[in-house]
mmCIF file of N, CA and C in Angstrom:
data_model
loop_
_atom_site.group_PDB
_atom_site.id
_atom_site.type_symbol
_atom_site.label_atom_id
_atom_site.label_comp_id
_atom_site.label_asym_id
_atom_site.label_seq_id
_atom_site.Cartn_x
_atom_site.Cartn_y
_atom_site.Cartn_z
ATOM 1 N N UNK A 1 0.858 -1.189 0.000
ATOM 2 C CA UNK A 1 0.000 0.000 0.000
ATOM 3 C C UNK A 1 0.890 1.234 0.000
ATOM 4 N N UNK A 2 0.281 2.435 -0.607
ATOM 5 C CA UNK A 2 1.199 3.557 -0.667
ATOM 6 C C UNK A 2 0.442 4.503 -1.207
ATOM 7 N N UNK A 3 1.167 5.471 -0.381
ATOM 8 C CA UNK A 3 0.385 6.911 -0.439
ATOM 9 C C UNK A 3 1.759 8.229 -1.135
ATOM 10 N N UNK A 4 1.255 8.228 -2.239
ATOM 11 C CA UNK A 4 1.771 9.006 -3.063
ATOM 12 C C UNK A 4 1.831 10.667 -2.817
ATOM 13 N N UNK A 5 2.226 11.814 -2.250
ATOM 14 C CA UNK A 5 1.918 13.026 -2.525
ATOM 15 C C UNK A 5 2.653 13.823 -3.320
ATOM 16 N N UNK A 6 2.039 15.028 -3.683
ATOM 17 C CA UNK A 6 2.778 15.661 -4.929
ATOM 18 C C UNK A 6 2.021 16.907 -4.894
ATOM 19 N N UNK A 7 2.774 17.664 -5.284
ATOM 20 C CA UNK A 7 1.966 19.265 -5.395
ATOM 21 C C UNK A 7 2.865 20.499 -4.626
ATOM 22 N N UNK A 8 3.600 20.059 -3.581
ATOM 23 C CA UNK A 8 4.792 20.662 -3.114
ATOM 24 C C UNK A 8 5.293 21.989 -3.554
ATOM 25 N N UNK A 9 5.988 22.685 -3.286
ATOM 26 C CA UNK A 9 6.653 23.850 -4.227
ATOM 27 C C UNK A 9 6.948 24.861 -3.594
ATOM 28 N N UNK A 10 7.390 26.165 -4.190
ATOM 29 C CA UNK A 10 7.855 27.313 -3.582
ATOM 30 C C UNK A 10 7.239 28.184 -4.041
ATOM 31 N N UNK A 11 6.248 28.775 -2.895
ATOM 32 C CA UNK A 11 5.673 29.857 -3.466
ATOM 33 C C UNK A 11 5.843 31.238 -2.715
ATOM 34 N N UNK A 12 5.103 32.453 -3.548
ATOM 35 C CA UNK A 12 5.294 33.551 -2.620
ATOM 36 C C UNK A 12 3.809 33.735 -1.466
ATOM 37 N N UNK A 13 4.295 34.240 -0.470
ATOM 38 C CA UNK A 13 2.647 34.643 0.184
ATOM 39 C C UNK A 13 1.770 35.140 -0.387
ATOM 40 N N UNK A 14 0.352 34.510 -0.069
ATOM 41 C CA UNK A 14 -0.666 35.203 -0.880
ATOM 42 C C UNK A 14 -1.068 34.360 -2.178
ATOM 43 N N UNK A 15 0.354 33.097 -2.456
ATOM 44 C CA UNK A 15 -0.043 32.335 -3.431
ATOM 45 C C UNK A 15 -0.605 30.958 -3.406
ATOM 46 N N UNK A 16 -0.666 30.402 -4.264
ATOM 47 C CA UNK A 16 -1.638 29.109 -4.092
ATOM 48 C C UNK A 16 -1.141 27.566 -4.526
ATOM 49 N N UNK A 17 -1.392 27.204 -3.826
ATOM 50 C CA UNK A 17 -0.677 25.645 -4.238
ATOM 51 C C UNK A 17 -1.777 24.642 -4.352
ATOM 52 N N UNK A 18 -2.003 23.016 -5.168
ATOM 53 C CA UNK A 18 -2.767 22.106 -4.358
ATOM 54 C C UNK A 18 -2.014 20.879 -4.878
ATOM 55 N N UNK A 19 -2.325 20.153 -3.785
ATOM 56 C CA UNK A 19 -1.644 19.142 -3.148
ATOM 57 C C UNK A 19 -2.117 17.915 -3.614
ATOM 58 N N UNK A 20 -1.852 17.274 -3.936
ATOM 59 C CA UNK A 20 -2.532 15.416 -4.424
ATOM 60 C C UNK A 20 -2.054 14.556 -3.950
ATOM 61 N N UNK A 21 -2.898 13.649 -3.159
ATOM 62 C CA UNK A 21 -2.455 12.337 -2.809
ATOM 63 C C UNK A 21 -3.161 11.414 -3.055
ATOM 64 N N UNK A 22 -2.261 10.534 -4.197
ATOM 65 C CA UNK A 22 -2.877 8.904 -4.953
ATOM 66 C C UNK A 22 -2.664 7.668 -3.904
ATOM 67 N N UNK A 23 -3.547 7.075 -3.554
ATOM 68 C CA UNK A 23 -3.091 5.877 -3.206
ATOM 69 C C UNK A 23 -3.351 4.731 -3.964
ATOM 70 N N UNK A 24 -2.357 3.317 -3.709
ATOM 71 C CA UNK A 24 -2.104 2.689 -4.828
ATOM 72 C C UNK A 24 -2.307 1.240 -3.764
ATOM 73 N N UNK A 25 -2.678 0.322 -4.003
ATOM 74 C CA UNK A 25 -2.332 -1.091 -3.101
ATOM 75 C C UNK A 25 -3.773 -1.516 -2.333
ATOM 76 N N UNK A 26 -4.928 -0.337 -2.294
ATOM 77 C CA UNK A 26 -5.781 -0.921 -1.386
ATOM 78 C C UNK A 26 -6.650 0.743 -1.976
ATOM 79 N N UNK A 27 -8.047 0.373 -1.730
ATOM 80 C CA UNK A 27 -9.008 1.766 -1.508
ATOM 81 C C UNK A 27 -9.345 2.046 0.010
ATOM 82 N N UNK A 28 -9.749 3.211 -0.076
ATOM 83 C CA UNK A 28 -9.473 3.974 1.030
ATOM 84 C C UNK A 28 -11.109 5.198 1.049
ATOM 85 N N UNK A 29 -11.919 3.993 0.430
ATOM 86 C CA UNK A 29 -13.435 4.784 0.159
ATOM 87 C C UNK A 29 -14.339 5.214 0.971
ATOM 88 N N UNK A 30 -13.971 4.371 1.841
ATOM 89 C CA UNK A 30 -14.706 4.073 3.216
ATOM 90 C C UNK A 30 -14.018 4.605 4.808
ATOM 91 N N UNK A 31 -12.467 5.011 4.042
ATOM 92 C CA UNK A 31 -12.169 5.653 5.398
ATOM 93 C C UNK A 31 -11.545 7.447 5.353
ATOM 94 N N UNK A 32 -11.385 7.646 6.463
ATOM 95 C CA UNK A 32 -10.972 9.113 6.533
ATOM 96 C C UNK A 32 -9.592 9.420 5.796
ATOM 97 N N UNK A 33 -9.856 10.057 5.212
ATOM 98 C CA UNK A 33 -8.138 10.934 4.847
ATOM 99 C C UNK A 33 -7.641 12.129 4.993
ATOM 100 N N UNK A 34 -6.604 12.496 4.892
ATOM 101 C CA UNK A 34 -5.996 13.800 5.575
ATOM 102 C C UNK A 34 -5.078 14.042 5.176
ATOM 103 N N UNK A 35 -4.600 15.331 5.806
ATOM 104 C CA UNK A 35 -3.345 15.893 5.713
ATOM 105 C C UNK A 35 -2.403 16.857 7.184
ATOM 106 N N UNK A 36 -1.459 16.103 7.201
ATOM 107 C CA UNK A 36 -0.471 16.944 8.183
ATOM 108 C C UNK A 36 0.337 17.616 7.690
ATOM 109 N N UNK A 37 1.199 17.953 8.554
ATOM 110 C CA UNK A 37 2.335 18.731 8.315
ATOM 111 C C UNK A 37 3.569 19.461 9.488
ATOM 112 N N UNK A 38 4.628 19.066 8.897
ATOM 113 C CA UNK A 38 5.736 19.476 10.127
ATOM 114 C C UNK A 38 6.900 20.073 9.439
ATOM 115 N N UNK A 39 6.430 21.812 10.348
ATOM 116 C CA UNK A 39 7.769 22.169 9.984
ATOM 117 C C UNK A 39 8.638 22.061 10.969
ATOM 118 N N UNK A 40 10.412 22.440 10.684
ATOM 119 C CA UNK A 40 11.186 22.150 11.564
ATOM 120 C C UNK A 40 10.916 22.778 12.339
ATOM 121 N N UNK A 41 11.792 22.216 13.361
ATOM 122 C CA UNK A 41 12.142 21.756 14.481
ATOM 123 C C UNK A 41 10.218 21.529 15.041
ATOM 124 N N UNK A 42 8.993 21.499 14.901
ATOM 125 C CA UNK A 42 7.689 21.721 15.573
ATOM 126 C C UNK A 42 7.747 19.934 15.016
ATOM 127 N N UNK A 43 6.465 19.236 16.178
ATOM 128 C CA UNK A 43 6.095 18.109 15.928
ATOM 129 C C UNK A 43 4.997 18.376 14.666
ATOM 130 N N UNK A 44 4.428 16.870 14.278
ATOM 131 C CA UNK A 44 3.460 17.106 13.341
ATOM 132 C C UNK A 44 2.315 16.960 13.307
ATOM 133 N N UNK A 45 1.554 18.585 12.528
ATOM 134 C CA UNK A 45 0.351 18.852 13.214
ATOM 135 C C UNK A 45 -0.734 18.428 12.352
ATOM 136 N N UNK A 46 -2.127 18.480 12.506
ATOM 137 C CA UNK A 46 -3.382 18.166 12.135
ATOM 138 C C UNK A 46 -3.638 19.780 11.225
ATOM 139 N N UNK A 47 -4.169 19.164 10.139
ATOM 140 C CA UNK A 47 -4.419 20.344 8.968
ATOM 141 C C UNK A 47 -5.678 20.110 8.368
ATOM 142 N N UNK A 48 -6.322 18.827 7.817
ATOM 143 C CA UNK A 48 -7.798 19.022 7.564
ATOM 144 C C UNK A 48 -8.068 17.046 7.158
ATOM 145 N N UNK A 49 -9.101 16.410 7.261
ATOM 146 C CA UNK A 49 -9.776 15.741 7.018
ATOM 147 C C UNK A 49 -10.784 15.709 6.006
ATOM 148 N N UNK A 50 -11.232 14.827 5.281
ATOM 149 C CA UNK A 50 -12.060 14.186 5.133
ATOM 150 C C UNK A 50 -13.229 12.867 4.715
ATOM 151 N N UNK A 51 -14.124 12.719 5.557
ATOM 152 C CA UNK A 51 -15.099 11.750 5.403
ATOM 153 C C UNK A 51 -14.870 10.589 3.957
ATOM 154 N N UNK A 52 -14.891 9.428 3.994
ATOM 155 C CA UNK A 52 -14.736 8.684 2.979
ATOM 156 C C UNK A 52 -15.877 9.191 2.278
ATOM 157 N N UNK A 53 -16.544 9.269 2.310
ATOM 158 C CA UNK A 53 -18.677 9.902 1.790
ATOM 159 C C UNK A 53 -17.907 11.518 0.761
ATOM 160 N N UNK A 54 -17.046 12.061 1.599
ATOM 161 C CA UNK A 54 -16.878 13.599 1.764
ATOM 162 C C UNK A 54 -17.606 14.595 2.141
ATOM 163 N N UNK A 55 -18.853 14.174 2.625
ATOM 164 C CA UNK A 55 -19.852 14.955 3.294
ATOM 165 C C UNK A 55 -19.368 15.671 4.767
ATOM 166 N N UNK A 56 -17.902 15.415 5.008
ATOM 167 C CA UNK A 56 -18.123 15.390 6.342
ATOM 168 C C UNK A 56 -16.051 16.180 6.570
ATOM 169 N N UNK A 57 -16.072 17.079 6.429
ATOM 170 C CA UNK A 57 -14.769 17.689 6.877
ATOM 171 C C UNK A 57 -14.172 18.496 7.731
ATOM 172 N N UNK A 58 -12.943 18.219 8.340
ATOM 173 C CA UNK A 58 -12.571 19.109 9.502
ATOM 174 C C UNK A 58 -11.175 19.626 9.080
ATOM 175 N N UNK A 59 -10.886 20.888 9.698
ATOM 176 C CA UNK A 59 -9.819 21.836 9.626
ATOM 177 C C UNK A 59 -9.247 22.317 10.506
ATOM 178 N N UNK A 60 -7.949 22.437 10.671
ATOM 179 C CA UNK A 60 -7.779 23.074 11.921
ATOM 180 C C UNK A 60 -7.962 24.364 11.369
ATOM 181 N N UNK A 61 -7.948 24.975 12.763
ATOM 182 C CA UNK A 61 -8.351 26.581 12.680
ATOM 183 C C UNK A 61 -7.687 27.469 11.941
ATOM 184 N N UNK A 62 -5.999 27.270 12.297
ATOM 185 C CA UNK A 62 -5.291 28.055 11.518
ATOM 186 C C UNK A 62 -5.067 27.956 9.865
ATOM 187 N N UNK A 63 -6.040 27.499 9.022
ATOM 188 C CA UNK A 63 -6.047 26.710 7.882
ATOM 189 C C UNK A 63 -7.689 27.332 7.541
ATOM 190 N N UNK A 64 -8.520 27.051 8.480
ATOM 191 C CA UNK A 64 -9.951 27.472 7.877
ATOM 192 C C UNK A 64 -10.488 28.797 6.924
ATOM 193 N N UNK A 65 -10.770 28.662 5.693
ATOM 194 C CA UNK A 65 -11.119 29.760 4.920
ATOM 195 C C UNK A 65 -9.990 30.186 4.291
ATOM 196 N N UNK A 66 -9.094 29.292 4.135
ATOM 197 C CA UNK A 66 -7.732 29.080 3.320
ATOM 198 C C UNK A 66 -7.447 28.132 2.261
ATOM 199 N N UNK A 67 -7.616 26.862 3.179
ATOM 200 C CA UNK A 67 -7.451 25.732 2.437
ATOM 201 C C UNK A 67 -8.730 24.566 2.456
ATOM 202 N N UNK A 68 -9.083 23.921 1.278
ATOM 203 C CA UNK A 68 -9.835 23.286 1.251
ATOM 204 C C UNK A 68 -9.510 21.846 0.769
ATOM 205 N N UNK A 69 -10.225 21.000 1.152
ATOM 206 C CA UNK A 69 -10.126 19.576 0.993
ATOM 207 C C UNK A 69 -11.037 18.773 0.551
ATOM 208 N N UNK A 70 -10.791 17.743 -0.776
ATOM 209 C CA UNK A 70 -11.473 17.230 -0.933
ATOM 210 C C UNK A 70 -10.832 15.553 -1.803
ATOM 211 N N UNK A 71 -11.961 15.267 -2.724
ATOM 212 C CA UNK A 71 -11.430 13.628 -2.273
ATOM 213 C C UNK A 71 -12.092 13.113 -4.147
ATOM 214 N N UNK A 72 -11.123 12.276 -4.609
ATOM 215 C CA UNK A 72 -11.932 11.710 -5.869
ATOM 216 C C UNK A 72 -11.782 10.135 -5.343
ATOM 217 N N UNK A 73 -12.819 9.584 -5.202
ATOM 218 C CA UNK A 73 -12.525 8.373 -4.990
ATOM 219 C C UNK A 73 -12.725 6.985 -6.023
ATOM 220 N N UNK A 74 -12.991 7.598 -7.305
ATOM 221 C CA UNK A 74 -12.747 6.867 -8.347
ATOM 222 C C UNK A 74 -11.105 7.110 -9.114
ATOM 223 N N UNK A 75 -10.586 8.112 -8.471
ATOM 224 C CA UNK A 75 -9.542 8.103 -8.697
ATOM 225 C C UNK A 75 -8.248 7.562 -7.153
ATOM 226 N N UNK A 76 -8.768 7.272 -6.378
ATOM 227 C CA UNK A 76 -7.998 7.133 -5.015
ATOM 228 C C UNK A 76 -7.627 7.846 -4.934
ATOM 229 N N UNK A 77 -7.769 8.983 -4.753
ATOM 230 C CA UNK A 77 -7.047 10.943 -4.605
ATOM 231 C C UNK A 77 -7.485 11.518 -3.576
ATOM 232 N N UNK A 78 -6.894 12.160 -2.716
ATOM 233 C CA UNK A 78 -7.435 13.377 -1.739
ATOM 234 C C UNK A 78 -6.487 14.632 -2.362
ATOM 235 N N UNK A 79 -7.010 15.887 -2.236
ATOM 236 C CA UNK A 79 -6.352 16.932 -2.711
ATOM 237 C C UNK A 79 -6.497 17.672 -1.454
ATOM 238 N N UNK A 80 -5.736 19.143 -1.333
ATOM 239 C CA UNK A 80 -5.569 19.675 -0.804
ATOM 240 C C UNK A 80 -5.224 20.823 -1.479
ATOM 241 N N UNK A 81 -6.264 21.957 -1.620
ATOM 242 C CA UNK A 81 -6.251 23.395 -2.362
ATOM 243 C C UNK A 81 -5.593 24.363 -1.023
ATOM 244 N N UNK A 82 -4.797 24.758 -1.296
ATOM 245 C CA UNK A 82 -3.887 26.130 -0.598
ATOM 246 C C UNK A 82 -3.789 27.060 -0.970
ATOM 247 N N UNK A 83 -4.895 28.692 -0.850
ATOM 248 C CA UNK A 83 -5.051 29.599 -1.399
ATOM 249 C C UNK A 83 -4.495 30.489 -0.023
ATOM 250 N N UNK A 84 -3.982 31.900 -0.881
ATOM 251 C CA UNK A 84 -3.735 32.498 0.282
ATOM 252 C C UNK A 84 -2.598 32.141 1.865
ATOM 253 N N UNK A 85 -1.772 31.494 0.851
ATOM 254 C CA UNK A 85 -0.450 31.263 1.610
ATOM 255 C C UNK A 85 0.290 31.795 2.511
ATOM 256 N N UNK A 86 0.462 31.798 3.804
ATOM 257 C CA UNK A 86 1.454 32.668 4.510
ATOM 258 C C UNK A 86 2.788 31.652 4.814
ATOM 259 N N UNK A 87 3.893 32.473 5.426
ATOM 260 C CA UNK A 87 5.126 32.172 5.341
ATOM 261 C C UNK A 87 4.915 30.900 6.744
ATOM 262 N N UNK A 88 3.797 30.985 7.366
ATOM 263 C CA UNK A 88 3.905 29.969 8.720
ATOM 264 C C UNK A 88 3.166 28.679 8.094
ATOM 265 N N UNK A 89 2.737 28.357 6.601
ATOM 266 C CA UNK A 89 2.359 27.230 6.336
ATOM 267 C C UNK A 89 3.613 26.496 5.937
ATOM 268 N N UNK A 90 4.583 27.213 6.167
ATOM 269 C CA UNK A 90 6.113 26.088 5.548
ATOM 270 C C UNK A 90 6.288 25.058 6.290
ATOM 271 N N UNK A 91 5.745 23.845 5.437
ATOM 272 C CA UNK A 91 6.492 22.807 6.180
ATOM 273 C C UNK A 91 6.534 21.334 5.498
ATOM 274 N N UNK A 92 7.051 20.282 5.628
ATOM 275 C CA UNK A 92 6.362 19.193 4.950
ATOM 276 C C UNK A 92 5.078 18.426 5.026
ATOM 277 N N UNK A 93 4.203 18.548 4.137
ATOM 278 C CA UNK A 93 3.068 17.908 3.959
ATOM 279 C C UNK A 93 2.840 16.796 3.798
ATOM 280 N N UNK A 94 2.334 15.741 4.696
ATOM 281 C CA UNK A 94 2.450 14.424 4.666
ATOM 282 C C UNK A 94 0.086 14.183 4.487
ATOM 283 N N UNK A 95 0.158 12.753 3.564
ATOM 284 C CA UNK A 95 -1.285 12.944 3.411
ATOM 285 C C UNK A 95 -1.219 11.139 4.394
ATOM 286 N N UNK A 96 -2.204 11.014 4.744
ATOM 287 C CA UNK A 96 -2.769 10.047 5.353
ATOM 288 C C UNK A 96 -4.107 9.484 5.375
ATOM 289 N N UNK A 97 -4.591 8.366 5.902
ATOM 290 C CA UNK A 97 -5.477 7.911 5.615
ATOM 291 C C UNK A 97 -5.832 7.109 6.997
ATOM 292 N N UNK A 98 -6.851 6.962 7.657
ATOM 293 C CA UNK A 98 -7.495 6.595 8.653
ATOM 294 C C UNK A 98 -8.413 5.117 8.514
ATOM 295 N N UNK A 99 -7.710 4.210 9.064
ATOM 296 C CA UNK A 99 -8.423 3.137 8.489
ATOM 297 C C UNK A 99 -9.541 2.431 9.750
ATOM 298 N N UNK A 100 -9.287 2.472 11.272
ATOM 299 C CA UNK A 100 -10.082 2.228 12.273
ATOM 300 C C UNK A 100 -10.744 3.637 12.859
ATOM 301 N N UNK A 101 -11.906 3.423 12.291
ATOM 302 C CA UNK A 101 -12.802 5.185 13.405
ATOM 303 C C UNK A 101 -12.171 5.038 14.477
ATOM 304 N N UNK A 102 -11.981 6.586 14.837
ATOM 305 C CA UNK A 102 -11.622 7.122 16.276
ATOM 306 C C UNK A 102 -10.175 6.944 16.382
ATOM 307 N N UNK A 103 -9.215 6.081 15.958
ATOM 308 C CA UNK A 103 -8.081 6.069 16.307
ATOM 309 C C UNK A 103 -6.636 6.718 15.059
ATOM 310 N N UNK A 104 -5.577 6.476 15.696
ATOM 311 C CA UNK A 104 -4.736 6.804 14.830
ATOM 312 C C UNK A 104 -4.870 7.144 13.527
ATOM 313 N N UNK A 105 -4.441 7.985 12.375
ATOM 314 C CA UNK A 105 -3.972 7.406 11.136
ATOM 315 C C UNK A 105 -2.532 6.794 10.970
ATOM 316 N N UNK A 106 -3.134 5.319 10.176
ATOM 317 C CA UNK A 106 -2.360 4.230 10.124
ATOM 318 C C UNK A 106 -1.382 4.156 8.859
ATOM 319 N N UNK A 107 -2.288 4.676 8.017
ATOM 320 C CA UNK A 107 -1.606 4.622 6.408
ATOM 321 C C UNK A 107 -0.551 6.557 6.549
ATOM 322 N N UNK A 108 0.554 6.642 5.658
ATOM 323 C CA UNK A 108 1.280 8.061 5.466
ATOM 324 C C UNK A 108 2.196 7.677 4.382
ATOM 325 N N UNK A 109 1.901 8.871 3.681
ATOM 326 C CA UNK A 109 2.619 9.127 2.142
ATOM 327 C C UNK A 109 4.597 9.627 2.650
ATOM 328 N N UNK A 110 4.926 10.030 1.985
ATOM 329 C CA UNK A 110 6.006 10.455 1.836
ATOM 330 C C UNK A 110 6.690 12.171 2.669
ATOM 331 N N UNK A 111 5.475 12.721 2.147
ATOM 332 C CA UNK A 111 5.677 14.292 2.389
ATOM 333 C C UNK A 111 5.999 14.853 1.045
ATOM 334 N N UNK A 112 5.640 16.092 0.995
ATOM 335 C CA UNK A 112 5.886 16.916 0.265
ATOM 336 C C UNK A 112 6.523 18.444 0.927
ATOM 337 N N UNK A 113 7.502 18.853 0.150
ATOM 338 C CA UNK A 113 7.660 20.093 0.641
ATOM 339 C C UNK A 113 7.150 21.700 0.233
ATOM 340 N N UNK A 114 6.023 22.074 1.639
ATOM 341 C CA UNK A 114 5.589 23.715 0.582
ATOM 342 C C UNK A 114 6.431 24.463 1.395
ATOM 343 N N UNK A 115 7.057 25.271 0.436
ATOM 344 C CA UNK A 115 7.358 26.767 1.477
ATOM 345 C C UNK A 115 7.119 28.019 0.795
ATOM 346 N N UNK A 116 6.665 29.082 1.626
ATOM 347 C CA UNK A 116 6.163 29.916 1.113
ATOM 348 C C UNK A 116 7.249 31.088 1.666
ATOM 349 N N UNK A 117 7.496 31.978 0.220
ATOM 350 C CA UNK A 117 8.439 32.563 1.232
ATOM 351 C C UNK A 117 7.319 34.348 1.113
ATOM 352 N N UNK A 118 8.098 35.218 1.704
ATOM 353 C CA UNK A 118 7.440 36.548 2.483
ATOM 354 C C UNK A 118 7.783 37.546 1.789
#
């Protein structure tokens, strides 16, 4: 199983990136997917979800009315749209996938790197 991401890059603030993550080895229709992210030296944080359905998404705060998330699941894809970039979203973007409700995510891609510079 494997979780592919891509979309990464260097942008200026204010600009826009989006993010793709394919998975390959298993579907992932039925469970949650996501996206983190860690920049240095900070552990890695929670950035947005969503619902295998996609009816159903969460964001953290510092992200809300920024970035949006969503999901093709005839393609095994979650994306991640990044409008309106500031220099504190730099970090590596890792996508994941949630396979038991309520607990951990179990499945994680690679990372990607965004940085935005100021």
């Amino acid at each position: 199983v494997q979780l592919q991401a891509s979309g990464g890059g260097l942008v200026q603030a204010g600009g826009s990136l989006r993010l793709s993550c394919v998975a390959s080895g298993r579907t992932f229709s039925h469970d949650y997917m996501g996206w983190f992210r860690q920049a240095p030296g900070k552990e890695r944080e929670f950035v947005a979800k969503i619902h295998g359905t996609g009816r159903r998404k969460d964001y953290a705060d510092s992200v809300k009315g920024r970035f949006t998330i969503s999901r093709d699941n005839a393609k095994n894809t979650v994306y991640l749209q990044m409008n309106n970039l500031e220099p504190e979203d730099t970090a590596v973007y890792y996508c994941g996938a949630q396979t038991i409700p309520n607990r951990e995510f179990d499945y994680w891609g690679q990372g990607t790197q965004v940085t935005v510079s100021s």
